[in-house]
Short mmCIF file of C-alpha atoms in Angstrom, two decimals:
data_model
loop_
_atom_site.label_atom_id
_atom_site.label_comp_id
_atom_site.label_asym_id
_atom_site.label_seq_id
_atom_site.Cartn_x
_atom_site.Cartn_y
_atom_site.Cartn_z
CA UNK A 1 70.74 206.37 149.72
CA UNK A 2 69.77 204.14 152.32
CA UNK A 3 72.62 202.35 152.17
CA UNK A 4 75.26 201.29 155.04
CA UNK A 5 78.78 201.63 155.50
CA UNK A 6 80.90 198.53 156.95
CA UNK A 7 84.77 198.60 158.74
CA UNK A 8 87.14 197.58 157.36
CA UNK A 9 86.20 196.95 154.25
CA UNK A 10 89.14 194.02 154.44
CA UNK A 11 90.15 192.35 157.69
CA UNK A 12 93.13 189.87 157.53
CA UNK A 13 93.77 187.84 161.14
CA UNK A 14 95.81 184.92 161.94
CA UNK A 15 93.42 181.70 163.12
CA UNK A 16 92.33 181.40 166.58
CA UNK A 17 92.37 185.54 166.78
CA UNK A 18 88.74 187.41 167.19
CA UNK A 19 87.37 188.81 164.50
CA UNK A 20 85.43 192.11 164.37
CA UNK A 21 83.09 194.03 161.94
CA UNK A 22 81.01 196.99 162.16
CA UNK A 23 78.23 198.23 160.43
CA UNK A 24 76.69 201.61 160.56
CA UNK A 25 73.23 202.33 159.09
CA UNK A 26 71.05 205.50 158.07
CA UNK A 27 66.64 204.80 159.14
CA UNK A 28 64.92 203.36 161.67
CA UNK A 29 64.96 199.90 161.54
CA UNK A 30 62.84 196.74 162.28
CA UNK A 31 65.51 194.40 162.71
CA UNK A 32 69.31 194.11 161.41
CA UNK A 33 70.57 190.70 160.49
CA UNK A 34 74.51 189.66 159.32
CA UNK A 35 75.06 187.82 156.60
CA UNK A 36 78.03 185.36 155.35
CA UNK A 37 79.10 185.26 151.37
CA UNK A 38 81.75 182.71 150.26
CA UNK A 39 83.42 183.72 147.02
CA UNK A 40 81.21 183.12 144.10
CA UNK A 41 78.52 181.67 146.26
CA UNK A 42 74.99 183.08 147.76
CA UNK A 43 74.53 184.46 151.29
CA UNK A 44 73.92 182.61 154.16
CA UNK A 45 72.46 184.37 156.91
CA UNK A 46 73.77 184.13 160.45
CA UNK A 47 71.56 185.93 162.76
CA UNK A 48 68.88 188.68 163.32
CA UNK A 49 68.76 191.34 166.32
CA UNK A 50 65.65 193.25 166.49
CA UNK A 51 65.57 196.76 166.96
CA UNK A 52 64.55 196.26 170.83
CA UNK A 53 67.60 193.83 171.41
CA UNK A 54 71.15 195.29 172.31
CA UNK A 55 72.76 192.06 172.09
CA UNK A 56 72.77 188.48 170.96
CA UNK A 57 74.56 185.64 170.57
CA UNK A 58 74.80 182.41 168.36
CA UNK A 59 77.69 179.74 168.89
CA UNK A 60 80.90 181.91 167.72
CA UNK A 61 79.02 184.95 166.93
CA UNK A 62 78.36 187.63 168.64
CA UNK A 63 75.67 190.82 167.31
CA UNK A 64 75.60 194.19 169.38
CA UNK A 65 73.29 196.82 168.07
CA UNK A 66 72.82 200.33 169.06
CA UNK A 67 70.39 202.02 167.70
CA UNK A 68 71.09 205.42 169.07
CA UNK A 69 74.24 205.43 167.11
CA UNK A 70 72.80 203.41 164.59
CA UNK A 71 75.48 200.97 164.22
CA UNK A 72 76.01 197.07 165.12
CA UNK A 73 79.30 195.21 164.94
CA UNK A 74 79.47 191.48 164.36
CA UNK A 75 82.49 189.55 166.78
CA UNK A 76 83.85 186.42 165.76
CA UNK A 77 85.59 184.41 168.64
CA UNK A 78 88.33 182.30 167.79
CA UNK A 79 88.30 182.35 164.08
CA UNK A 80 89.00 179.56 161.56
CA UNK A 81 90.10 179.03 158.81
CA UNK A 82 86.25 178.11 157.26
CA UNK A 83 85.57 182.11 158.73
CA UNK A 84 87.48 183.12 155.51
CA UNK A 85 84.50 184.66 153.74
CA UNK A 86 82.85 188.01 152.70
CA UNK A 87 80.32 189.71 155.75
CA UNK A 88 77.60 191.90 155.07
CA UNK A 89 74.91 193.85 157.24
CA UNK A 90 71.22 194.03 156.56
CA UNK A 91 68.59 196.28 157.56
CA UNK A 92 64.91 196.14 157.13
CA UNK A 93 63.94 199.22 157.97
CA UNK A 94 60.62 200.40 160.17
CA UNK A 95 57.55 202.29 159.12
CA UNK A 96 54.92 202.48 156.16
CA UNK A 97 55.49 200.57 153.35
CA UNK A 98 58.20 198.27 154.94
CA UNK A 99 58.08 194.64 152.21
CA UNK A 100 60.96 193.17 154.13
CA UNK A 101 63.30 194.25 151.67
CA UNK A 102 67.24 193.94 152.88
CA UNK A 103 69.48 197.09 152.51
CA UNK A 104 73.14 195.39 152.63
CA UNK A 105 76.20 197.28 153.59
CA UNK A 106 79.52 197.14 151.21
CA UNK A 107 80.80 194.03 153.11
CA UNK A 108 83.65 193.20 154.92
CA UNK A 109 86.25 190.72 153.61
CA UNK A 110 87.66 188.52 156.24
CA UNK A 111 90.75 186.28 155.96
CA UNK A 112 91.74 183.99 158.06
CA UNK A 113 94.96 182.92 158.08
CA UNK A 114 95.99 178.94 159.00
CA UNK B 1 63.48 170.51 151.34
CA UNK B 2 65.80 171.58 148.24
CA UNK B 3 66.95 175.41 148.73
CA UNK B 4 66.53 178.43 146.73
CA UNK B 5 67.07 176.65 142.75
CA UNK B 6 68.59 179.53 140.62
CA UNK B 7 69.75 178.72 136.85
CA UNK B 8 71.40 179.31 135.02
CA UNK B 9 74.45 179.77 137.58
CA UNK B 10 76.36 181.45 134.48
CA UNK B 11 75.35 183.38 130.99
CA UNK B 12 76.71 185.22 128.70
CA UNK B 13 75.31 187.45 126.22
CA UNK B 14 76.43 189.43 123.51
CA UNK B 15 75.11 193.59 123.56
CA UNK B 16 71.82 193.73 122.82
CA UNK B 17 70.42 190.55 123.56
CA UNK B 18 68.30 189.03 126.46
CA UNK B 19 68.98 188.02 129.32
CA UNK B 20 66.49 185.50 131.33
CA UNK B 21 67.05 184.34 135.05
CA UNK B 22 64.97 181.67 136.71
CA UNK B 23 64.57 181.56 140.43
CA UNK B 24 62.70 179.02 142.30
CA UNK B 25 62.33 179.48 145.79
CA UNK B 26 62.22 177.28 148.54
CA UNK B 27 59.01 174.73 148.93
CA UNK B 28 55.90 176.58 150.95
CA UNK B 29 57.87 180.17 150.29
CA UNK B 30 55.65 182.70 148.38
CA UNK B 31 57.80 185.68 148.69
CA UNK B 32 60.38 186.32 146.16
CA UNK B 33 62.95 189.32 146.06
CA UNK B 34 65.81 190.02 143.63
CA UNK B 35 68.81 191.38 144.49
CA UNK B 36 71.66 192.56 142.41
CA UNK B 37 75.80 192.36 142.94
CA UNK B 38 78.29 194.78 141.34
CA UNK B 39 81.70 193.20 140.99
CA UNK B 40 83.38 194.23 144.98
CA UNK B 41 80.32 195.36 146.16
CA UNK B 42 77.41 194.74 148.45
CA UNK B 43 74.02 193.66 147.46
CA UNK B 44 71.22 195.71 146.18
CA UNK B 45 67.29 195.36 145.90
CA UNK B 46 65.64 195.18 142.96
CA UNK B 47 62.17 193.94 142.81
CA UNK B 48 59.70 191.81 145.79
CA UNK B 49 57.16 189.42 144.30
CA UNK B 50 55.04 187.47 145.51
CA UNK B 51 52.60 184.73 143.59
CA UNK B 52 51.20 186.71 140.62
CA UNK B 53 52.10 190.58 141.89
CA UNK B 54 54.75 192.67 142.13
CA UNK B 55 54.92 194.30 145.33
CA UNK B 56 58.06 196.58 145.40
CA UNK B 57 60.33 197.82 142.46
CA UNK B 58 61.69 200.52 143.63
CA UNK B 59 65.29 198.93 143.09
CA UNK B 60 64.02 198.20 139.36
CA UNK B 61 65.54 200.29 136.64
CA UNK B 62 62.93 201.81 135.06
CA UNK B 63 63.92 200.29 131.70
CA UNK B 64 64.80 197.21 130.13
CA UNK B 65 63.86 195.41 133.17
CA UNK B 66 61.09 193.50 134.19
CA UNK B 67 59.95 190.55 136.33
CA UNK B 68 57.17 188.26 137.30
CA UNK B 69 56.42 185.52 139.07
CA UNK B 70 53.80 183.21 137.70
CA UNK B 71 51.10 181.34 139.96
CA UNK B 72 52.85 178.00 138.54
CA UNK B 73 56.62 177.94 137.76
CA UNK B 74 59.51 180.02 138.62
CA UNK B 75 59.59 183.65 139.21
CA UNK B 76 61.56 185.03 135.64
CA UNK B 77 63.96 188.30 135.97
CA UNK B 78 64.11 189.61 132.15
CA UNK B 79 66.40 192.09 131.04
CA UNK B 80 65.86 192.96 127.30
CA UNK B 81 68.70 194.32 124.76
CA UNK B 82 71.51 194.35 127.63
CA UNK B 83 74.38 196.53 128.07
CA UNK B 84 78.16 195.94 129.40
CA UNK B 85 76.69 197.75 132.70
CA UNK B 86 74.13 194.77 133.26
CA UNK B 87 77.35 192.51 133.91
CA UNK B 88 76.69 191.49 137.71
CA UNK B 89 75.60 188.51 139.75
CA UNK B 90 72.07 188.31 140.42
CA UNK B 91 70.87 187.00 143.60
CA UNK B 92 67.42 185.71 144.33
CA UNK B 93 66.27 185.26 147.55
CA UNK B 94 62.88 183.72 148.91
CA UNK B 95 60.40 184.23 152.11
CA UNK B 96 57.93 182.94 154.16
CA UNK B 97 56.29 186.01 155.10
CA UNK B 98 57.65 189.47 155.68
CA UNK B 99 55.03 190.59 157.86
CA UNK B 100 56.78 187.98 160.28
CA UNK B 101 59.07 190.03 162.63
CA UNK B 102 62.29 187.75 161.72
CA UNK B 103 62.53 188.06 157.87
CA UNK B 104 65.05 185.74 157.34
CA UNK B 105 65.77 185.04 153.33
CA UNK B 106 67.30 182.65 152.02
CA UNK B 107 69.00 183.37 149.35
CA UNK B 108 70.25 181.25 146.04
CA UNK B 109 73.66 180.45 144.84
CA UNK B 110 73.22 183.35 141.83
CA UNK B 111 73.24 183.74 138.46
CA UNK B 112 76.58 185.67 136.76
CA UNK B 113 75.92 187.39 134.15
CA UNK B 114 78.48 188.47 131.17
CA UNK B 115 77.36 190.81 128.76
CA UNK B 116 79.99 190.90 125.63
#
Protein backbone atom coordinates (compact mmCIF):
# COMPACT_ATOMS: atom_id res chain seq x y z
CA UNK A 1 0.00 0.00 0.00
CA UNK A 2 1.07 3.33 -0.68
CA UNK A 3 -0.32 4.58 2.13
CA UNK A 4 1.24 6.87 5.08
CA UNK A 5 1.45 6.62 8.64
CA UNK A 6 0.77 9.89 10.89
CA UNK A 7 1.91 10.56 14.95
CA UNK A 8 -0.03 10.55 17.13
CA UNK A 9 -2.87 9.45 15.83
CA UNK A 10 -4.60 11.85 18.75
CA UNK A 11 -2.89 14.94 20.13
CA UNK A 12 -4.66 16.76 23.05
CA UNK A 13 -2.81 20.37 24.10
CA UNK A 14 -3.93 23.14 26.21
CA UNK A 15 -4.44 26.62 23.95
CA UNK A 16 -1.61 28.80 23.28
CA UNK A 17 0.79 25.43 23.36
CA UNK A 18 2.52 24.29 19.81
CA UNK A 19 1.17 21.74 18.15
CA UNK A 20 3.04 19.01 16.22
CA UNK A 21 2.28 16.23 13.63
CA UNK A 22 4.28 13.97 11.60
CA UNK A 23 3.79 12.17 8.64
CA UNK A 24 5.88 9.48 7.15
CA UNK A 25 5.39 8.29 3.54
CA UNK A 26 6.48 5.20 1.27
CA UNK A 27 7.44 6.63 -2.98
CA UNK A 28 8.95 9.30 -4.40
CA UNK A 29 6.96 12.14 -4.39
CA UNK A 30 6.09 15.31 -6.43
CA UNK A 31 4.92 17.36 -3.74
CA UNK A 32 3.28 16.68 -0.12
CA UNK A 33 0.55 18.98 1.00
CA UNK A 34 -1.40 19.00 4.77
CA UNK A 35 -4.72 19.05 4.99
CA UNK A 36 -7.39 20.28 7.78
CA UNK A 37 -10.88 18.16 8.37
CA UNK A 38 -13.45 19.55 10.87
CA UNK A 39 -15.78 16.86 12.15
CA UNK A 40 -18.32 15.93 9.61
CA UNK A 41 -17.03 18.47 7.18
CA UNK A 42 -14.66 18.29 3.86
CA UNK A 43 -10.91 19.05 3.82
CA UNK A 44 -9.45 22.19 3.55
CA UNK A 45 -6.06 22.27 2.43
CA UNK A 46 -3.37 24.30 4.14
CA UNK A 47 -0.24 24.15 2.23
CA UNK A 48 1.99 22.30 -0.35
CA UNK A 49 5.94 21.69 -0.11
CA UNK A 50 7.43 20.35 -3.17
CA UNK A 51 9.73 17.65 -3.17
CA UNK A 52 12.79 20.21 -3.74
CA UNK A 53 11.65 22.39 -0.65
CA UNK A 54 12.84 21.44 2.99
CA UNK A 55 10.75 23.94 4.54
CA UNK A 56 7.87 26.35 4.40
CA UNK A 57 5.82 28.43 6.12
CA UNK A 58 2.20 29.94 6.08
CA UNK A 59 0.91 32.30 8.99
CA UNK A 60 0.78 29.66 12.05
CA UNK A 61 1.95 26.78 10.11
CA UNK A 62 4.90 25.48 9.68
CA UNK A 63 5.78 22.25 6.87
CA UNK A 64 9.34 20.53 7.06
CA UNK A 65 9.91 17.75 4.62
CA UNK A 66 12.68 15.35 4.29
CA UNK A 67 12.71 13.34 1.73
CA UNK A 68 15.62 11.18 2.61
CA UNK A 69 13.67 9.93 5.50
CA UNK A 70 10.61 10.36 3.76
CA UNK A 71 8.72 12.06 6.37
CA UNK A 72 7.30 15.79 6.98
CA UNK A 73 5.81 17.07 10.22
CA UNK A 74 3.29 19.89 10.30
CA UNK A 75 3.97 22.63 13.57
CA UNK A 76 1.28 24.64 14.79
CA UNK A 77 2.42 27.77 16.84
CA UNK A 78 0.30 28.93 19.44
CA UNK A 79 -2.77 26.90 18.98
CA UNK A 80 -6.46 27.85 19.37
CA UNK A 81 -9.14 26.75 20.14
CA UNK A 82 -10.55 26.92 16.13
CA UNK A 83 -7.09 24.38 15.65
CA UNK A 84 -9.43 21.68 17.17
CA UNK A 85 -9.77 19.61 14.01
CA UNK A 86 -8.66 16.34 12.27
CA UNK A 87 -4.94 16.69 10.13
CA UNK A 88 -4.05 14.65 7.35
CA UNK A 89 -0.90 14.33 4.95
CA UNK A 90 -1.01 14.03 1.21
CA UNK A 91 1.32 12.83 -1.28
CA UNK A 92 1.25 12.93 -4.98
CA UNK A 93 3.72 10.85 -5.83
CA UNK A 94 6.53 11.24 -8.86
CA UNK A 95 6.98 9.26 -12.02
CA UNK A 96 4.89 7.66 -14.98
CA UNK A 97 1.44 7.72 -14.75
CA UNK A 98 1.26 10.36 -11.89
CA UNK A 99 -2.98 11.95 -12.34
CA UNK A 100 -2.46 14.05 -9.27
CA UNK A 101 -4.16 11.68 -7.23
CA UNK A 102 -3.72 12.36 -3.18
CA UNK A 103 -2.55 9.39 -0.98
CA UNK A 104 -3.74 10.67 2.66
CA UNK A 105 -2.23 9.40 5.82
CA UNK A 106 -4.63 8.05 8.84
CA UNK A 107 -4.86 11.61 10.31
CA UNK A 108 -4.08 13.12 13.35
CA UNK A 109 -6.78 14.35 15.77
CA UNK A 110 -5.91 17.53 17.46
CA UNK A 111 -7.67 19.08 20.49
CA UNK A 112 -7.26 22.08 21.70
CA UNK A 113 -8.15 22.80 24.90
CA UNK A 114 -9.64 26.58 26.01
CA UNK B 1 -17.30 31.46 -7.23
CA UNK B 2 -19.54 28.76 -5.27
CA UNK B 3 -17.18 25.73 -4.05
CA UNK B 4 -17.17 22.14 -4.69
CA UNK B 5 -21.51 21.47 -4.62
CA UNK B 6 -21.89 17.81 -3.35
CA UNK B 7 -25.59 16.40 -2.64
CA UNK B 8 -26.97 14.83 -1.22
CA UNK B 9 -24.89 15.64 2.12
CA UNK B 10 -26.77 12.44 3.65
CA UNK B 11 -28.54 9.00 2.25
CA UNK B 12 -29.59 6.15 3.36
CA UNK B 13 -30.31 3.01 1.68
CA UNK B 14 -31.62 -0.18 2.49
CA UNK B 15 -29.20 -3.57 1.20
CA UNK B 16 -29.40 -3.89 -2.15
CA UNK B 17 -30.36 -0.73 -3.47
CA UNK B 18 -28.55 2.23 -5.24
CA UNK B 19 -26.78 4.58 -4.24
CA UNK B 20 -26.20 7.92 -6.49
CA UNK B 21 -23.79 10.86 -5.50
CA UNK B 22 -23.63 14.12 -7.39
CA UNK B 23 -20.54 16.23 -7.35
CA UNK B 24 -20.17 19.49 -9.00
CA UNK B 25 -16.96 21.01 -8.97
CA UNK B 26 -15.85 24.34 -8.76
CA UNK B 27 -16.58 26.88 -11.92
CA UNK B 28 -13.57 26.59 -14.76
CA UNK B 29 -12.38 23.10 -12.86
CA UNK B 30 -12.38 20.08 -15.28
CA UNK B 31 -10.73 17.61 -13.09
CA UNK B 32 -12.76 15.56 -10.81
CA UNK B 33 -11.48 12.83 -8.26
CA UNK B 34 -13.42 10.77 -5.70
CA UNK B 35 -12.28 9.91 -2.61
CA UNK B 36 -13.66 7.63 -0.02
CA UNK B 37 -13.75 7.84 4.15
CA UNK B 38 -14.02 4.81 6.45
CA UNK B 39 -15.52 5.74 9.78
CA UNK B 40 -11.80 6.93 11.93
CA UNK B 41 -9.89 6.79 9.04
CA UNK B 42 -8.02 8.71 6.41
CA UNK B 43 -9.09 9.29 2.92
CA UNK B 44 -8.76 7.04 0.00
CA UNK B 45 -8.79 7.41 -3.94
CA UNK B 46 -11.17 6.08 -5.92
CA UNK B 47 -11.61 7.25 -9.39
CA UNK B 48 -10.03 10.79 -11.51
CA UNK B 49 -12.31 12.14 -14.21
CA UNK B 50 -12.14 14.56 -16.19
CA UNK B 51 -14.98 15.97 -18.85
CA UNK B 52 -16.24 12.79 -20.58
CA UNK B 53 -13.18 10.17 -19.52
CA UNK B 54 -12.12 8.38 -16.85
CA UNK B 55 -8.58 8.72 -16.29
CA UNK B 56 -7.61 6.66 -13.16
CA UNK B 57 -9.62 3.90 -11.23
CA UNK B 58 -7.33 2.18 -9.73
CA UNK B 59 -9.00 3.02 -6.23
CA UNK B 60 -12.38 1.70 -7.94
CA UNK B 61 -13.68 -1.61 -6.73
CA UNK B 62 -13.92 -3.59 -9.50
CA UNK B 63 -17.64 -4.17 -8.91
CA UNK B 64 -20.71 -2.48 -8.25
CA UNK B 65 -19.05 0.73 -8.83
CA UNK B 66 -18.95 3.05 -11.47
CA UNK B 67 -18.63 6.74 -12.37
CA UNK B 68 -18.78 9.35 -15.03
CA UNK B 69 -18.71 12.66 -15.59
CA UNK B 70 -20.84 14.02 -18.36
CA UNK B 71 -19.69 16.96 -20.79
CA UNK B 72 -22.85 18.90 -19.24
CA UNK B 73 -23.93 18.31 -15.58
CA UNK B 74 -22.37 16.86 -12.60
CA UNK B 75 -19.92 14.12 -12.43
CA UNK B 76 -22.36 10.92 -10.88
CA UNK B 77 -20.56 8.21 -8.45
CA UNK B 78 -23.06 5.05 -8.74
CA UNK B 79 -22.88 2.23 -6.58
CA UNK B 80 -25.48 -0.48 -7.55
CA UNK B 81 -27.15 -3.16 -5.01
CA UNK B 82 -25.02 -1.81 -1.89
CA UNK B 83 -23.76 -3.57 1.03
CA UNK B 84 -23.35 -2.58 4.93
CA UNK B 85 -19.47 -2.24 3.87
CA UNK B 86 -20.36 0.71 1.38
CA UNK B 87 -21.36 2.77 4.64
CA UNK B 88 -18.67 5.72 4.42
CA UNK B 89 -18.47 9.38 3.56
CA UNK B 90 -17.66 10.12 0.13
CA UNK B 91 -15.59 13.00 -0.69
CA UNK B 92 -15.33 14.68 -4.04
CA UNK B 93 -12.77 16.86 -4.81
CA UNK B 94 -12.13 19.08 -8.03
CA UNK B 95 -8.92 20.51 -10.11
CA UNK B 96 -7.66 22.85 -12.34
CA UNK B 97 -5.04 20.86 -13.84
CA UNK B 98 -2.83 18.19 -12.40
CA UNK B 99 -0.14 18.58 -14.74
CA UNK B 100 0.29 21.96 -12.73
CA UNK B 101 3.14 21.37 -10.17
CA UNK B 102 0.82 22.61 -7.10
CA UNK B 103 -2.25 20.27 -7.30
CA UNK B 104 -4.21 21.79 -4.87
CA UNK B 105 -8.01 20.17 -4.63
CA UNK B 106 -10.55 21.39 -3.28
CA UNK B 107 -12.56 19.24 -1.90
CA UNK B 108 -16.60 19.18 -1.06
CA UNK B 109 -18.38 19.01 2.18
CA UNK B 110 -19.28 14.98 1.41
CA UNK B 111 -21.89 12.84 1.04
CA UNK B 112 -22.60 10.11 4.16
CA UNK B 113 -23.79 7.29 3.22
CA UNK B 114 -25.95 4.63 5.41
CA UNK B 115 -26.59 1.43 4.04
CA UNK B 116 -29.42 -0.48 6.28
Amino acid sequence: SQQGEEDPQALSIQEGENATMNCSYKTSINNLQWYRQNSGRGLVHLILIRSNEREKHSGRLRVTLDTSKKSSSLLITASRAADTASYFCATVFFGSGNTGKLIFGQGTTLQVKP
Amino acid sequence: NAGVMQNPRHLVRRRGQEARLRCSPMKGHSHVYWYRQLPEEGLKFMVYLQKENIIDESGMPKERFSAEFPKEGPSILRIQQVVRGDSAAYFCASSPDYRVAKNIQYFGAGTRLSVL
